[in-house]
PDB file of C-alpha atoms in Angstrom:
ATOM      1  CA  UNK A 207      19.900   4.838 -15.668  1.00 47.00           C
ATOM      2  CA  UNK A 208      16.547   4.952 -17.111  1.00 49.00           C
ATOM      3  CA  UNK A 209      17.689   6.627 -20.415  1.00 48.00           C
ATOM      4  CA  UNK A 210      19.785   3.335 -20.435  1.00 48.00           C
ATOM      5  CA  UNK A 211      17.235   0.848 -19.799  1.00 49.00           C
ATOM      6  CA  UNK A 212      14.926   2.577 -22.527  1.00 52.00           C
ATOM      7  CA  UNK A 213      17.999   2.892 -24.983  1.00 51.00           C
ATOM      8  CA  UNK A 214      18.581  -1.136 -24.451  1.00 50.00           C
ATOM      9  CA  UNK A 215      14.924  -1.743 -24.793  1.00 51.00           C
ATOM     10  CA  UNK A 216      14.871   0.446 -28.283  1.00 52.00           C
ATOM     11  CA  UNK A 217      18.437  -1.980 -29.545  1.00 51.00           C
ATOM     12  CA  UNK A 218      16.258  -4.820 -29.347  1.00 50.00           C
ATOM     13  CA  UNK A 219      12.694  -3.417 -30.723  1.00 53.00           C
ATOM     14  CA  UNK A 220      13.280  -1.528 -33.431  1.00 52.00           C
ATOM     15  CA  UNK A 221      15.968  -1.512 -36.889  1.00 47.00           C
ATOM     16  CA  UNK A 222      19.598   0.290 -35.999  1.00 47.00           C
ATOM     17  CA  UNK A 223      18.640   2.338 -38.500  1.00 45.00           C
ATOM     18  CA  UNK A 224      16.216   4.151 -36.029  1.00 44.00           C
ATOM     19  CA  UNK A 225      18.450   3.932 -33.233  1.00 45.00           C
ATOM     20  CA  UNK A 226      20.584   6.912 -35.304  1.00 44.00           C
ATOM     21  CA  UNK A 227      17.757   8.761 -36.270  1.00 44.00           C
ATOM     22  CA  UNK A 228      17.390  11.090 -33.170  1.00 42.00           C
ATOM     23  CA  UNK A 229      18.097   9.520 -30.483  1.00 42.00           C
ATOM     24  CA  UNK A 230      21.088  11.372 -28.268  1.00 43.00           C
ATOM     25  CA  UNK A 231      19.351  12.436 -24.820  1.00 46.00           C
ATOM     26  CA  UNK A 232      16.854  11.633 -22.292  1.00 49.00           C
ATOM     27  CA  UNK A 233      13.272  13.106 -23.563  1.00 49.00           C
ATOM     28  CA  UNK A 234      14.210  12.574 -27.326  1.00 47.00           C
ATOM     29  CA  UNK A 235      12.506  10.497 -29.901  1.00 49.00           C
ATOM     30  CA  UNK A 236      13.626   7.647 -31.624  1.00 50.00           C
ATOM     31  CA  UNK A 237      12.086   7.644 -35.322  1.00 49.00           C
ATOM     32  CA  UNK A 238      11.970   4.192 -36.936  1.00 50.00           C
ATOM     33  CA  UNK A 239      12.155   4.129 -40.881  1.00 50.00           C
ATOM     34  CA  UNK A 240       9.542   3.358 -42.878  1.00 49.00           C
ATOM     35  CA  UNK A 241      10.351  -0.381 -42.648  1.00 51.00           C
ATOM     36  CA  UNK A 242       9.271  -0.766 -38.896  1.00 54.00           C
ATOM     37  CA  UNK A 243       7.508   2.755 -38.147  1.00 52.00           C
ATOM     38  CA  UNK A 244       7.159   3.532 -34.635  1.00 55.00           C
ATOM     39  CA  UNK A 245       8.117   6.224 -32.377  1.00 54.00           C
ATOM     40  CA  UNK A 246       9.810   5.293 -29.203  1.00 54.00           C
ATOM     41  CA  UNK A 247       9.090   8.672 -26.215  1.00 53.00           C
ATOM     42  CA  UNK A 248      11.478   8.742 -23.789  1.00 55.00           C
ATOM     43  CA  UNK A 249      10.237  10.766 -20.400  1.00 54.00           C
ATOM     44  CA  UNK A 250       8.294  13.529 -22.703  1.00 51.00           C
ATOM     45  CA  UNK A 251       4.828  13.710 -22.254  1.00 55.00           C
ATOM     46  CA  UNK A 252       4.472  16.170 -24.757  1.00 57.00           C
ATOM     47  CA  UNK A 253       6.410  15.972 -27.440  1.00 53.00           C
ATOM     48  CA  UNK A 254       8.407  19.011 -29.345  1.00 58.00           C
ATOM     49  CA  UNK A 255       8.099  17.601 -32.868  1.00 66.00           C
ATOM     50  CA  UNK A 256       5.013  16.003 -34.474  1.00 69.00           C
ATOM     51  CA  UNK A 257       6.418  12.166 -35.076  1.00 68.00           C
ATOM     52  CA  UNK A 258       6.632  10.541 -38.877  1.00 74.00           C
ATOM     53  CA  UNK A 259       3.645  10.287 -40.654  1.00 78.00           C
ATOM     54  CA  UNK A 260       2.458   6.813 -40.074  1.00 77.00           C
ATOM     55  CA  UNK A 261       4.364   6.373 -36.884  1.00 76.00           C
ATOM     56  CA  UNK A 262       2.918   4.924 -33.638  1.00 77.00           C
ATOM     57  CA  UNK A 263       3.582   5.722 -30.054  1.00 73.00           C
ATOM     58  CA  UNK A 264       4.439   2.407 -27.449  1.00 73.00           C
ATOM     59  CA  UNK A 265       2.876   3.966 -24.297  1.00 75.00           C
ATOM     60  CA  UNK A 266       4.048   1.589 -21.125  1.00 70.00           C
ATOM     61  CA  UNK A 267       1.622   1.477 -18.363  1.00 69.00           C
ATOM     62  CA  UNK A 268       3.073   1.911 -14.668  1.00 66.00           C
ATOM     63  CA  UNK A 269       3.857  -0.967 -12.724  1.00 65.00           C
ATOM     64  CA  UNK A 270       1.349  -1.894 -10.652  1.00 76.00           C
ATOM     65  CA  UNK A 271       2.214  -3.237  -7.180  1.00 83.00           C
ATOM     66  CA  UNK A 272       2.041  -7.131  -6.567  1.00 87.00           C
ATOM     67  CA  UNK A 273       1.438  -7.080  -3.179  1.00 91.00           C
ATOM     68  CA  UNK A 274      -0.924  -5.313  -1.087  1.00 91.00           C
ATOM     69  CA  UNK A 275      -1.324  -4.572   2.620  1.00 94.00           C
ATOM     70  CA  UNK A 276      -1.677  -7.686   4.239  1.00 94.00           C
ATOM     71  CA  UNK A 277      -0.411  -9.923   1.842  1.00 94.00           C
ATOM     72  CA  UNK A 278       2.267 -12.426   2.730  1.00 95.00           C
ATOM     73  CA  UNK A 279       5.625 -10.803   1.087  1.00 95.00           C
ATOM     74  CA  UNK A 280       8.338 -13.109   0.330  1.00 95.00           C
ATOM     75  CA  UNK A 281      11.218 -11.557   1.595  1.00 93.00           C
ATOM     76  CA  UNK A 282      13.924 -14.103   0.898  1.00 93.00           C
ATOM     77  CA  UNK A 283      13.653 -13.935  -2.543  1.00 94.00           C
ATOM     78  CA  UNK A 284      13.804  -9.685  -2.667  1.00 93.00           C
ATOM     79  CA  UNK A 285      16.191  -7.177  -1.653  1.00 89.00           C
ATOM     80  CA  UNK A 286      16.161  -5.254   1.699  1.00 93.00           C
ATOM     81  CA  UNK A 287      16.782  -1.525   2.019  1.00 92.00           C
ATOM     82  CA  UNK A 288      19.431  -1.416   4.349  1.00 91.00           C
ATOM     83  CA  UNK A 289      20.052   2.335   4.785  1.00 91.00           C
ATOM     84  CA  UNK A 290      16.646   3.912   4.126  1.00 90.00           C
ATOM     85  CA  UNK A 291      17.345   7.243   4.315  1.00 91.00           C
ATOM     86  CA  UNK A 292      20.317   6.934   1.737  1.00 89.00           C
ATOM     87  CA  UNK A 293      16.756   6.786  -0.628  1.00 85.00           C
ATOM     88  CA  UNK A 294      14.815   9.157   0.771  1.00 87.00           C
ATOM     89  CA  UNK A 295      12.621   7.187   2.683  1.00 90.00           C
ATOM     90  CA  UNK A 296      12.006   7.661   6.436  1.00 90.00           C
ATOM     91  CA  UNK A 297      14.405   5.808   8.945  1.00 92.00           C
ATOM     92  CA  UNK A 298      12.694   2.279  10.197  1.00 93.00           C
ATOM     93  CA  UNK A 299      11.622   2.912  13.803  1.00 92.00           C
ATOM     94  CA  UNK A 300      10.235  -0.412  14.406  1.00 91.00           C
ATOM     95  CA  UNK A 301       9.924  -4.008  14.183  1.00 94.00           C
ATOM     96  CA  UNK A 302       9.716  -3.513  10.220  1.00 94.00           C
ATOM     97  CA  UNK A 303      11.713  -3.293   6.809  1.00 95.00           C
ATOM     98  CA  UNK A 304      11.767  -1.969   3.593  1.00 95.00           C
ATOM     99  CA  UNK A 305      12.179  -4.171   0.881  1.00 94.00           C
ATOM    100  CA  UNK A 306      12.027  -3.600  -3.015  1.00 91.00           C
ATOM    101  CA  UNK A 307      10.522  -5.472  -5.874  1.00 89.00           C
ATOM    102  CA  UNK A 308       9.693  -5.515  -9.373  1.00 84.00           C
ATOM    103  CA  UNK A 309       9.538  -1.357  -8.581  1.00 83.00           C
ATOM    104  CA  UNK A 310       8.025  -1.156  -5.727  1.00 89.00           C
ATOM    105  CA  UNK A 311       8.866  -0.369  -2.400  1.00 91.00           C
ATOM    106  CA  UNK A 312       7.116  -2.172   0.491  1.00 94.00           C
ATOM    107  CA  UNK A 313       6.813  -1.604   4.386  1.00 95.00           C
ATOM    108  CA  UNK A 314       6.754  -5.315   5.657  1.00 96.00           C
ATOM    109  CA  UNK A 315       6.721  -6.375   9.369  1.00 96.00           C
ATOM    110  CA  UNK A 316       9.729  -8.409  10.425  1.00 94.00           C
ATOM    111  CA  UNK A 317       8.371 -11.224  11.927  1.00 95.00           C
ATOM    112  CA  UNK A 318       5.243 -11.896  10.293  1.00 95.00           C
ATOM    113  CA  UNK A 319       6.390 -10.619   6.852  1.00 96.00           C
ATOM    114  CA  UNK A 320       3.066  -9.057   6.326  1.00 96.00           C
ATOM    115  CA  UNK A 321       2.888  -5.868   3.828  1.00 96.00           C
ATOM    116  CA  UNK A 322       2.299  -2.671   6.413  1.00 96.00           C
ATOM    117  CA  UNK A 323       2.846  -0.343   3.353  1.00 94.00           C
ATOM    118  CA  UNK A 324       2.846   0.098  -0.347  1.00 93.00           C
ATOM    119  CA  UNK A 325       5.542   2.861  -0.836  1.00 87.00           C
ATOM    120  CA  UNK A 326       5.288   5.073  -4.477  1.00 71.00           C
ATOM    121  CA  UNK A 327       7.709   3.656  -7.050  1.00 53.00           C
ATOM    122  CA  UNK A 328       9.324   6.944  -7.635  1.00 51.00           C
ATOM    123  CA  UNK A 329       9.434   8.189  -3.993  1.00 51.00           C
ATOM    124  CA  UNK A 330      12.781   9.862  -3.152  1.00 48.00           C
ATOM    125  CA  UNK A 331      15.747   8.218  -5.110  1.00 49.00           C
ATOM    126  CA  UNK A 332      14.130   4.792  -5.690  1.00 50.00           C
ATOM    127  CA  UNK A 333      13.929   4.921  -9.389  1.00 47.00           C
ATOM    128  CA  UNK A 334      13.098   1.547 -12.207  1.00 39.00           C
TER     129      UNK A 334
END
């Protein structure tokens, strides 16, 4: 799902030419020509092959959350984990939820829909 978010994201940044310059798999680069040169990385950290001269790299920085314990979360306009073990998250065992946004996984309190929690982004299956 990622690979396909990333592939969309390279359709609409760079020329089709560099979307079939070596681009096939997860952890690949996409080369742009020499009329928009860039290097898209997809999940590599370190990269195999030394990129175009000239190229750049687009490095995205993680999301960071945009609510913090405490804050008032708006759960109507969110989704709600309904089954979080299915995700690899503990069951709930109290008067609270999980909810996701923009991400991010939050521990809010039922009632009061106060944050309890921040949850990692790329705890269990939860993935952007």
């Amino acid at each position: 799902m990622k690979f396909m978010h990333s592939a969309a994201f390279a359709a609409c940044c760079l020329a089709p030419s560099a979307l079939l310059a070596d681009c096939v798999e997860p952890g690949s680069f996409i080369t742009a020509s020499a009329a928009a040169p860039c290097v898209l990385v997809l999940d590599d950290p370190a990269p195999e092959a030394a990129p175009a001269p000239g190229a750049k790299h687009l490095k995205v920085a993680p999301a960071q959350p945009a609510y913090t314990v405490g804050d008032a979360f708006p759960v109507y306009e969110f989704s709600m984990l309904i089954d979080p073990p299915r995700y690899g998250l503990p069951p709930v065992t109290g008067n609270w939820r999980y909810y996701r946004a923009k991400g991010v996984t939050y521990k809010v309190d039922a009632r009061s829909f106060a944050v309890l929690d921040v949850v990692e982004a790329d705890q269990g299956m939860l993935r952007n």
